[in-house]
PDB file of C-alpha atoms in Angstrom:
ATOM      1  CA  MET A 272     -57.226  33.956  -4.160  1.00  0.00           C
ATOM      2  CA  GLU A 273     -56.798  37.281  -5.941  1.00  0.00           C
ATOM      3  CA  GLU A 274     -57.516  36.981  -9.671  1.00  0.00           C
ATOM      4  CA  LYS A 275     -54.440  37.323 -11.853  1.00  0.00           C
ATOM      5  CA  LEU A 276     -54.231  40.410 -14.062  1.00  0.00           C
ATOM      6  CA  LYS A 277     -54.425  39.771 -17.781  1.00  0.00           C
ATOM      7  CA  LEU A 278     -51.712  41.816 -19.442  1.00  0.00           C
ATOM      8  CA  TYR A 279     -50.791  42.671 -22.979  1.00  0.00           C
ATOM      9  CA  GLY A 280     -47.221  41.578 -23.647  1.00  0.00           C
ATOM     10  CA  PHE A 281     -44.567  41.460 -20.928  1.00  0.00           C
ATOM     11  CA  ASN A 282     -45.101  42.861 -17.431  1.00  0.00           C
ATOM     12  CA  ASN A 283     -42.361  45.510 -17.383  1.00  0.00           C
ATOM     13  CA  LEU A 284     -43.078  47.043 -13.986  1.00  0.00           C
ATOM     14  CA  THR A 285     -39.882  47.414 -11.939  1.00  0.00           C
ATOM     15  CA  LYS A 286     -40.194  46.620  -8.237  1.00  0.00           C
ATOM     16  CA  SER A 287     -37.330  47.695  -5.981  1.00  0.00           C
ATOM     17  CA  LEU A 288     -36.853  46.801  -2.315  1.00  0.00           C
ATOM     18  CA  SER A 289     -34.051  48.480  -0.354  1.00  0.00           C
ATOM     19  CA  PHE A 290     -33.530  46.928   3.042  1.00  0.00           C
ATOM     20  CA  ASN A 291     -31.151  48.119   5.785  1.00  0.00           C
ATOM     21  CA  ILE A 292     -30.493  46.209   9.012  1.00  0.00           C
ATOM     22  CA  TYR A 293     -28.452  47.441  11.983  1.00  0.00           C
ATOM     23  CA  ASP A 294     -27.058  45.263  14.775  1.00  0.00           C
ATOM     24  CA  ILE A 295     -25.705  47.104  17.825  1.00  0.00           C
ATOM     25  CA  CYS A 296     -23.148  45.721  20.278  1.00  0.00           C
ATOM     26  CA  TYR A 297     -21.240  46.944  23.348  1.00  0.00           C
ATOM     27  CA  ALA A 298     -17.501  46.253  23.089  1.00  0.00           C
ATOM     28  CA  LYS A 299     -15.586  48.182  25.731  1.00  0.00           C
ATOM     29  CA  THR A 300     -11.890  47.721  25.005  1.00  0.00           C
ATOM     30  CA  PRO A 301     -10.041  48.178  21.680  1.00  0.00           C
ATOM     31  CA  ARG A 302      -9.304  44.436  21.725  1.00  0.00           C
ATOM     32  CA  GLU A 303     -12.984  43.590  22.137  1.00  0.00           C
ATOM     33  CA  GLN A 304     -13.892  45.976  19.315  1.00  0.00           C
ATOM     34  CA  GLN A 305     -11.377  44.369  16.961  1.00  0.00           C
ATOM     35  CA  ASP A 306     -12.571  40.910  17.998  1.00  0.00           C
ATOM     36  CA  TYR A 307     -16.157  41.957  17.277  1.00  0.00           C
ATOM     37  CA  ILE A 308     -15.206  43.006  13.753  1.00  0.00           C
ATOM     38  CA  LYS A 309     -13.454  39.663  13.195  1.00  0.00           C
ATOM     39  CA  TYR A 310     -16.486  37.826  14.556  1.00  0.00           C
ATOM     40  CA  ILE A 311     -18.843  39.657  12.210  1.00  0.00           C
ATOM     41  CA  ASP A 312     -16.601  39.005   9.217  1.00  0.00           C
ATOM     42  CA  ALA A 313     -16.567  35.318  10.073  1.00  0.00           C
ATOM     43  CA  GLN A 314     -20.315  35.118  10.642  1.00  0.00           C
ATOM     44  CA  TYR A 315     -21.267  37.031   7.499  1.00  0.00           C
ATOM     45  CA  ASN A 316     -18.539  36.108   5.062  1.00  0.00           C
ATOM     46  CA  SER A 317     -19.041  35.835   1.321  1.00  0.00           C
ATOM     47  CA  GLU A 318     -20.001  32.147   1.475  1.00  0.00           C
ATOM     48  CA  ARG A 319     -22.875  32.707   3.883  1.00  0.00           C
ATOM     49  CA  LEU A 320     -24.058  35.810   2.039  1.00  0.00           C
ATOM     50  CA  THR A 321     -24.108  33.805  -1.167  1.00  0.00           C
ATOM     51  CA  LYS A 322     -26.308  31.166   0.496  1.00  0.00           C
ATOM     52  CA  ILE A 323     -28.708  33.865   1.690  1.00  0.00           C
ATOM     53  CA  LEU A 324     -29.027  35.382  -1.779  1.00  0.00           C
ATOM     54  CA  TYR A 325     -29.620  32.010  -3.402  1.00  0.00           C
ATOM     55  CA  ARG A 326     -32.439  31.417  -0.936  1.00  0.00           C
ATOM     56  CA  VAL A 327     -33.889  34.873  -1.672  1.00  0.00           C
ATOM     57  CA  THR A 328     -33.752  34.100  -5.396  1.00  0.00           C
ATOM     58  CA  GLU A 329     -35.589  30.817  -4.863  1.00  0.00           C
ATOM     59  CA  MET A 330     -38.265  32.551  -2.775  1.00  0.00           C
ATOM     60  CA  ILE A 331     -39.113  35.084  -5.489  1.00  0.00           C
ATOM     61  CA  GLY A 332     -39.212  32.402  -8.174  1.00  0.00           C
ATOM     62  CA  ALA A 333     -36.235  33.694 -10.159  1.00  0.00           C
ATOM     63  CA  LYS A 334     -33.227  32.048 -11.757  1.00  0.00           C
ATOM     64  CA  VAL A 335     -29.601  33.089 -11.237  1.00  0.00           C
ATOM     65  CA  LEU A 336     -27.626  33.674 -14.426  1.00  0.00           C
ATOM     66  CA  SER A 337     -24.257  34.574 -12.904  1.00  0.00           C
ATOM     67  CA  VAL A 338     -22.576  35.251  -9.535  1.00  0.00           C
ATOM     68  CA  SER A 339     -19.677  37.502  -8.533  1.00  0.00           C
ATOM     69  CA  LYS A 340     -18.104  38.075  -5.120  1.00  0.00           C
ATOM     70  CA  GLN A 341     -15.318  40.141  -3.628  1.00  0.00           C
ATOM     71  CA  ASP A 342     -13.756  40.277  -0.158  1.00  0.00           C
ATOM     72  CA  TYR A 343     -12.691  43.607   1.343  1.00  0.00           C
ATOM     73  CA  GLU A 344      -9.898  44.669   3.634  1.00  0.00           C
ATOM     74  CA  PRO A 345      -9.959  45.443   6.496  1.00  0.00           C
ATOM     75  CA  GLN A 346     -13.614  44.359   6.785  1.00  0.00           C
ATOM     76  CA  GLY A 347     -16.953  44.156   5.012  1.00  0.00           C
ATOM     77  CA  ALA A 348     -18.538  41.943   2.374  1.00  0.00           C
ATOM     78  CA  SER A 349     -20.730  42.300  -0.723  1.00  0.00           C
ATOM     79  CA  VAL A 350     -22.726  39.994  -2.961  1.00  0.00           C
ATOM     80  CA  THR A 351     -24.582  40.797  -6.200  1.00  0.00           C
ATOM     81  CA  PHE A 352     -26.862  38.542  -8.268  1.00  0.00           C
ATOM     82  CA  LEU A 353     -28.316  39.161 -11.698  1.00  0.00           C
ATOM     83  CA  ILE A 354     -31.582  37.244 -11.944  1.00  0.00           C
ATOM     84  CA  ALA A 355     -34.282  36.415 -14.476  1.00  0.00           C
ATOM     85  CA  GLU A 356     -37.837  35.184 -14.360  1.00  0.00           C
ATOM     86  CA  GLU A 357     -38.117  31.581 -15.460  1.00  0.00           C
ATOM     87  CA  ALA A 358     -39.986  32.616 -18.625  1.00  0.00           C
ATOM     88  CA  ALA A 359     -37.199  35.019 -19.550  1.00  0.00           C
ATOM     89  CA  VAL A 360     -34.599  32.282 -19.152  1.00  0.00           C
ATOM     90  CA  VAL A 361     -36.537  29.733 -21.169  1.00  0.00           C
ATOM     91  CA  SER A 362     -37.032  32.119 -24.071  1.00  0.00           C
ATOM     92  CA  GLY A 363     -33.463  33.412 -23.968  1.00  0.00           C
ATOM     93  CA  LYS A 364     -30.097  31.824 -24.525  1.00  0.00           C
ATOM     94  CA  LYS A 365     -28.636  32.107 -21.041  1.00  0.00           C
ATOM     95  CA  LYS A 366     -28.526  28.998 -18.897  1.00  0.00           C
ATOM     96  CA  PRO A 367     -29.562  29.634 -15.261  1.00  0.00           C
ATOM     97  CA  LEU A 368     -27.591  28.327 -12.336  1.00  0.00           C
ATOM     98  CA  ASN A 369     -29.259  25.612 -10.315  1.00  0.00           C
ATOM     99  CA  CYS A 370     -29.660  27.074  -6.822  1.00  0.00           C
ATOM    100  CA  ALA A 371     -29.793  23.723  -5.032  1.00  0.00           C
ATOM    101  CA  GLU A 372     -26.621  22.483  -6.741  1.00  0.00           C
ATOM    102  CA  VAL A 373     -24.763  25.710  -5.996  1.00  0.00           C
ATOM    103  CA  LEU A 374     -25.806  25.668  -2.330  1.00  0.00           C
ATOM    104  CA  GLN A 375     -24.573  22.080  -2.036  1.00  0.00           C
ATOM    105  CA  ASP A 376     -21.234  23.035  -3.615  1.00  0.00           C
ATOM    106  CA  ILE A 377     -20.867  25.934  -1.170  1.00  0.00           C
ATOM    107  CA  HIS A 378     -21.700  23.695   1.796  1.00  0.00           C
ATOM    108  CA  GLU A 379     -19.094  21.114   0.766  1.00  0.00           C
ATOM    109  CA  SER A 380     -16.366  23.722   0.285  1.00  0.00           C
ATOM    110  CA  GLU A 381     -16.957  25.818   3.430  1.00  0.00           C
ATOM    111  CA  ASP A 382     -13.853  27.037   5.224  1.00  0.00           C
ATOM    112  CA  SER A 383     -14.036  27.804   8.939  1.00  0.00           C
ATOM    113  CA  SER A 384     -11.257  30.394   8.740  1.00  0.00           C
ATOM    114  CA  VAL A 385     -12.042  34.012   9.533  1.00  0.00           C
ATOM    115  CA  LEU A 386     -12.406  36.176   6.426  1.00  0.00           C
ATOM    116  CA  GLN A 387     -12.088  39.954   6.558  1.00  0.00           C
ATOM    117  CA  GLY A 388     -13.806  42.125   3.966  1.00  0.00           C
ATOM    118  CA  GLU A 389     -15.985  40.249   1.538  1.00  0.00           C
ATOM    119  CA  THR A 390     -18.194  40.948  -1.464  1.00  0.00           C
ATOM    120  CA  VAL A 391     -20.384  38.635  -3.486  1.00  0.00           C
ATOM    121  CA  VAL A 392     -22.148  39.587  -6.716  1.00  0.00           C
ATOM    122  CA  ALA A 393     -24.652  37.414  -8.576  1.00  0.00           C
ATOM    123  CA  HIS A 394     -26.071  38.648 -11.876  1.00  0.00           C
ATOM    124  CA  LEU A 395     -29.683  38.147 -12.986  1.00  0.00           C
ATOM    125  CA  ASP A 396     -31.220  39.045 -16.354  1.00  0.00           C
ATOM    126  CA  LYS A 397     -33.438  42.175 -16.081  1.00  0.00           C
ATOM    127  CA  SER A 398     -33.177  42.071 -12.292  1.00  0.00           C
ATOM    128  CA  HIS A 399     -30.587  41.933  -9.532  1.00  0.00           C
ATOM    129  CA  VAL A 400     -30.045  41.154  -5.860  1.00  0.00           C
ATOM    130  CA  THR A 401     -27.190  42.662  -3.855  1.00  0.00           C
ATOM    131  CA  VAL A 402     -25.992  42.604  -0.251  1.00  0.00           C
ATOM    132  CA  HIS A 403     -23.224  44.667   1.374  1.00  0.00           C
ATOM    133  CA  THR A 404     -21.989  44.604   4.972  1.00  0.00           C
ATOM    134  CA  TYR A 405     -20.474  47.502   6.930  1.00  0.00           C
ATOM    135  CA  PRO A 406     -19.037  46.710  10.395  1.00  0.00           C
ATOM    136  CA  GLU A 407     -17.785  49.754  12.297  1.00  0.00           C
ATOM    137  CA  PHE A 408     -16.922  51.057  15.762  1.00  0.00           C
ATOM    138  CA  HIS A 409     -15.626  54.198  17.425  1.00  0.00           C
ATOM    139  CA  PRO A 410     -13.034  53.808  20.229  1.00  0.00           C
ATOM    140  CA  GLU A 411     -14.562  56.570  22.377  1.00  0.00           C
ATOM    141  CA  THR A 412     -18.108  55.201  22.500  1.00  0.00           C
ATOM    142  CA  SER A 413     -17.481  51.471  23.183  1.00  0.00           C
ATOM    143  CA  ILE A 414     -20.330  50.748  20.776  1.00  0.00           C
ATOM    144  CA  ALA A 415     -19.905  48.748  17.577  1.00  0.00           C
ATOM    145  CA  THR A 416     -22.475  48.596  14.800  1.00  0.00           C
ATOM    146  CA  PHE A 417     -22.997  46.182  11.956  1.00  0.00           C
ATOM    147  CA  ARG A 418     -25.023  47.371   8.969  1.00  0.00           C
ATOM    148  CA  VAL A 419     -26.361  45.181   6.179  1.00  0.00           C
ATOM    149  CA  ASP A 420     -27.696  46.734   2.966  1.00  0.00           C
ATOM    150  CA  ILE A 421     -29.820  44.508   0.756  1.00  0.00           C
ATOM    151  CA  ASP A 422     -31.315  45.576  -2.567  1.00  0.00           C
ATOM    152  CA  VAL A 423     -33.688  43.445  -4.617  1.00  0.00           C
ATOM    153  CA  ALA A 424     -34.829  44.841  -7.978  1.00  0.00           C
ATOM    154  CA  THR A 425     -37.175  42.754 -10.106  1.00  0.00           C
ATOM    155  CA  CYS A 426     -38.893  43.221 -13.436  1.00  0.00           C
ATOM    156  CA  GLY A 427     -42.111  41.404 -14.330  1.00  0.00           C
ATOM    157  CA  GLU A 428     -44.412  39.454 -12.025  1.00  0.00           C
ATOM    158  CA  ILE A 429     -41.713  38.776  -9.424  1.00  0.00           C
ATOM    159  CA  THR A 430     -42.068  40.771  -6.192  1.00  0.00           C
ATOM    160  CA  PRO A 431     -39.347  40.871  -3.503  1.00  0.00           C
ATOM    161  CA  LEU A 432     -41.734  41.594  -0.611  1.00  0.00           C
ATOM    162  CA  LYS A 433     -42.245  37.904   0.205  1.00  0.00           C
ATOM    163  CA  THR A 434     -38.607  37.670   1.339  1.00  0.00           C
ATOM    164  CA  LEU A 435     -38.919  40.128   4.235  1.00  0.00           C
ATOM    165  CA  ASP A 436     -39.502  37.651   7.090  1.00  0.00           C
ATOM    166  CA  TYR A 437     -36.628  35.481   5.892  1.00  0.00           C
ATOM    167  CA  LEU A 438     -34.194  38.392   5.635  1.00  0.00           C
ATOM    168  CA  ILE A 439     -35.134  39.805   9.037  1.00  0.00           C
ATOM    169  CA  GLY A 440     -34.565  36.370  10.557  1.00  0.00           C
ATOM    170  CA  MET A 441     -31.150  35.928   8.929  1.00  0.00           C
ATOM    171  CA  PHE A 442     -29.620  38.862  10.809  1.00  0.00           C
ATOM    172  CA  ASP A 443     -29.697  40.205  14.371  1.00  0.00           C
ATOM    173  CA  SER A 444     -31.971  43.128  13.587  1.00  0.00           C
ATOM    174  CA  ASP A 445     -32.185  45.984  16.090  1.00  0.00           C
ATOM    175  CA  ILE A 446     -33.134  48.671  13.572  1.00  0.00           C
ATOM    176  CA  ILE A 447     -34.646  48.004  10.149  1.00  0.00           C
ATOM    177  CA  THR A 448     -35.414  50.484   7.392  1.00  0.00           C
ATOM    178  CA  MET A 449     -37.182  49.433   4.200  1.00  0.00           C
ATOM    179  CA  ASP A 450     -38.069  51.228   0.986  1.00  0.00           C
ATOM    180  CA  TYR A 451     -40.262  49.706  -1.713  1.00  0.00           C
ATOM    181  CA  ARG A 452     -41.087  51.346  -5.013  1.00  0.00           C
ATOM    182  CA  VAL A 453     -42.894  50.264  -8.170  1.00  0.00           C
ATOM    183  CA  ARG A 454     -41.796  52.120 -11.304  1.00  0.00           C
ATOM    184  CA  GLY A 455     -42.881  52.199 -14.921  1.00  0.00           C
ATOM    185  CA  PHE A 456     -46.140  50.794 -16.259  1.00  0.00           C
ATOM    186  CA  THR A 457     -47.589  47.794 -18.056  1.00  0.00           C
ATOM    187  CA  ARG A 458     -50.854  47.451 -19.999  1.00  0.00           C
ATOM    188  CA  ASN A 459     -53.966  45.340 -19.734  1.00  0.00           C
ATOM    189  CA  MET A 460     -55.484  43.625 -22.755  1.00  0.00           C
ATOM    190  CA  ALA A 461     -57.459  46.771 -23.646  1.00  0.00           C
ATOM    191  CA  GLY A 462     -54.305  48.874 -23.699  1.00  0.00           C
ATOM    192  CA  ARG A 463     -54.983  50.735 -20.450  1.00  0.00           C
ATOM    193  CA  LYS A 464     -51.805  51.554 -18.521  1.00  0.00           C
ATOM    194  CA  LEU A 465     -51.339  49.884 -15.124  1.00  0.00           C
ATOM    195  CA  PHE A 466     -48.877  51.527 -12.734  1.00  0.00           C
ATOM    196  CA  MET A 467     -49.337  48.888 -10.003  1.00  0.00           C
ATOM    197  CA  ASP A 468     -50.121  45.192 -10.425  1.00  0.00           C
ATOM    198  CA  HIS A 469     -50.751  44.266  -6.775  1.00  0.00           C
ATOM    199  CA  HIS A 470     -52.644  45.872  -3.908  1.00  0.00           C
ATOM    200  CA  MET A 471     -50.784  47.096  -0.825  1.00  0.00           C
ATOM    201  CA  THR A 472     -51.103  49.808   1.807  1.00  0.00           C
ATOM    202  CA  SER A 473     -47.879  49.215   3.748  1.00  0.00           C
ATOM    203  CA  ILE A 474     -44.705  47.147   3.746  1.00  0.00           C
ATOM    204  CA  GLN A 475     -45.878  45.921   7.156  1.00  0.00           C
ATOM    205  CA  ASN A 476     -48.619  43.947   5.372  1.00  0.00           C
ATOM    206  CA  PHE A 477     -45.892  41.533   4.222  1.00  0.00           C
ATOM    207  CA  ILE A 478     -44.220  40.995   7.620  1.00  0.00           C
ATOM    208  CA  ASN A 479     -45.304  38.305  10.061  1.00  0.00           C
ATOM    209  CA  LYS A 480     -47.301  39.619  13.036  1.00  0.00           C
ATOM    210  CA  ASP A 481     -45.036  37.851  15.541  1.00  0.00           C
ATOM    211  CA  THR A 482     -42.089  39.740  14.050  1.00  0.00           C
ATOM    212  CA  LEU A 483     -43.925  43.084  14.040  1.00  0.00           C
ATOM    213  CA  ASP A 484     -44.877  42.660  17.713  1.00  0.00           C
ATOM    214  CA  LYS A 485     -41.181  42.835  18.633  1.00  0.00           C
ATOM    215  CA  TYR A 486     -40.725  46.276  17.049  1.00  0.00           C
ATOM    216  CA  ASP A 487     -42.040  49.820  17.091  1.00  0.00           C
ATOM    217  CA  ALA A 488     -42.796  50.573  13.443  1.00  0.00           C
ATOM    218  CA  VAL A 489     -43.733  53.685  11.485  1.00  0.00           C
ATOM    219  CA  ASP A 490     -44.690  54.198   7.834  1.00  0.00           C
ATOM    220  CA  ILE A 491     -44.050  57.092   5.481  1.00  0.00           C
ATOM    221  CA  ASN A 492     -45.886  56.283   2.253  1.00  0.00           C
ATOM    222  CA  ILE A 493     -46.553  58.276  -0.933  1.00  0.00           C
ATOM    223  CA  TYR A 494     -49.330  56.285  -2.539  1.00  0.00           C
ATOM    224  CA  GLN A 495     -49.572  58.454  -5.654  1.00  0.00           C
ATOM    225  CA  ALA A 496     -45.930  57.609  -6.441  1.00  0.00           C
ATOM    226  CA  ASN A 497     -46.194  53.933  -5.406  1.00  0.00           C
ATOM    227  CA  LEU A 498     -43.453  54.653  -2.850  1.00  0.00           C
ATOM    228  CA  PHE A 499     -43.523  52.927   0.546  1.00  0.00           C
ATOM    229  CA  HIS A 500     -41.183  53.403   3.513  1.00  0.00           C
ATOM    230  CA  THR A 501     -41.195  51.538   6.842  1.00  0.00           C
ATOM    231  CA  LYS A 502     -38.722  51.700   9.707  1.00  0.00           C
ATOM    232  CA  MET A 503     -38.654  49.494  12.787  1.00  0.00           C
ATOM    233  CA  LEU A 504     -36.951  49.708  16.192  1.00  0.00           C
ATOM    234  CA  ILE A 505     -36.619  46.765  18.585  1.00  0.00           C
ATOM    235  CA  LYS A 506     -38.834  47.243  21.679  1.00  0.00           C
ATOM    236  CA  GLU A 507     -37.083  45.167  24.337  1.00  0.00           C
ATOM    237  CA  LEU A 508     -33.340  45.329  24.940  1.00  0.00           C
ATOM    238  CA  ASP A 509     -31.961  42.341  26.866  1.00  0.00           C
ATOM    239  CA  LEU A 510     -28.526  43.600  27.865  1.00  0.00           C
ATOM    240  CA  LYS A 511     -26.819  40.203  28.020  1.00  0.00           C
ATOM    241  CA  ASN A 512     -27.430  39.809  24.275  1.00  0.00           C
ATOM    242  CA  TYR A 513     -25.554  43.032  23.526  1.00  0.00           C
ATOM    243  CA  LEU A 514     -22.331  42.434  25.469  1.00  0.00           C
ATOM    244  CA  PHE A 515     -19.439  41.076  23.434  1.00  0.00           C
ATOM    245  CA  ASN A 516     -17.143  38.729  25.393  1.00  0.00           C
ATOM    246  CA  THR A 517     -18.429  40.184  28.663  1.00  0.00           C
ATOM    247  CA  ASP A 518     -20.415  38.458  31.420  1.00  0.00           C
ATOM    248  CA  ILE A 519     -23.309  40.660  32.530  1.00  0.00           C
ATOM    249  CA  TYR A 520     -23.001  39.425  36.126  1.00  0.00           C
ATOM    250  CA  GLU A 521     -19.472  40.812  36.341  1.00  0.00           C
ATOM    251  CA  ILE A 522     -20.778  44.353  35.708  1.00  0.00           C
ATOM    252  CA  PRO A 523     -22.082  46.497  38.608  1.00  0.00           C
ATOM    253  CA  PRO A 524     -25.802  47.382  38.402  1.00  0.00           C
ATOM    254  CA  LYS A 525     -25.187  51.106  37.796  1.00  0.00           C
ATOM    255  CA  THR A 526     -22.741  50.353  34.975  1.00  0.00           C
ATOM    256  CA  ARG A 527     -25.285  47.986  33.445  1.00  0.00           C
ATOM    257  CA  LEU A 528     -27.833  50.801  33.417  1.00  0.00           C
ATOM    258  CA  ASP A 529     -25.347  53.197  31.821  1.00  0.00           C
ATOM    259  CA  ILE A 530     -24.538  50.651  29.088  1.00  0.00           C
ATOM    260  CA  HIS A 531     -28.239  49.962  28.508  1.00  0.00           C
ATOM    261  CA  ASN A 532     -28.960  53.679  28.122  1.00  0.00           C
ATOM    262  CA  SER A 533     -25.974  54.130  25.818  1.00  0.00           C
ATOM    263  CA  LEU A 534     -27.158  51.322  23.543  1.00  0.00           C
ATOM    264  CA  ARG A 535     -30.716  52.658  23.490  1.00  0.00           C
ATOM    265  CA  ARG A 536     -29.527  56.162  22.611  1.00  0.00           C
ATOM    266  CA  GLU A 537     -27.474  54.759  19.737  1.00  0.00           C
ATOM    267  CA  MET A 538     -30.485  52.842  18.437  1.00  0.00           C
ATOM    268  CA  ILE A 539     -32.802  55.864  18.672  1.00  0.00           C
ATOM    269  CA  GLU A 540     -30.374  58.074  16.747  1.00  0.00           C
ATOM    270  CA  ILE A 541     -29.950  55.501  13.978  1.00  0.00           C
ATOM    271  CA  TYR A 542     -33.707  54.927  13.859  1.00  0.00           C
ATOM    272  CA  SER A 543     -34.513  58.645  13.665  1.00  0.00           C
ATOM    273  CA  GLY A 544     -31.598  59.512  11.370  1.00  0.00           C
ATOM    274  CA  THR A 545     -30.580  62.466  13.568  1.00  0.00           C
ATOM    275  CA  ASN A 546     -28.143  63.138  16.430  1.00  0.00           C
ATOM    276  CA  VAL A 547     -30.927  63.400  18.994  1.00  0.00           C
ATOM    277  CA  PHE A 548     -28.601  63.334  22.003  1.00  0.00           C
ATOM    278  CA  GLY A 549     -25.976  65.743  20.713  1.00  0.00           C
TER     279      GLY A 549
END
């Protein structure tokens, strides 16, 4: 086990993880596209997003001080948490929310109705966790996309990197982009400034190998600035998993190929951040 750093005073390094997930779907008709949006809003409504953030907070060893949420029209959802390390809560006056109790309350009050446009915000002392959803489609392309933005900012010993496998597993992730940065400095007992309190060479170091094997991944890291960037693109595309309310066996082989190529082009453009195909 790596020896713990001995610090003078409070560890005031700020660690920020920005995490974007894209799910791609083929929805041919305007009705199917609208139904896809409704489906996404039901699957990732404010109640479920709140559960996910409570789990993230538990995983990084933080305490939730307050929660806010808001639903959007016509679609989309957001959640924000303000969090604190346990030591910060104990020494302060704010009473943390008990994650297990809150999750139980949410489970007992779940509504199966479809919600359109949702935002949840939970507030943590010194740190925060947020999630926003952005479903969209264009009628001329027959392709719908669902984007999830997750930001975890922590101050002190807490690091958000241990949540990566959980977050990837919570969403259907075709494209993933991640940015991690450590800012500020803390001091050791001799007064020497420390700009990093844990060793790392890549965000990929914190992702399970079985997960990484499913993706093509590339890093762009600036080690001198403690800035790390990783993006991932799903390798295998099983078409039946990308058709919304459509049976793959009802589609002619040539049309299947055209849809497959259309989905792959969309993924490549999102992954590269450029309009590669015009």
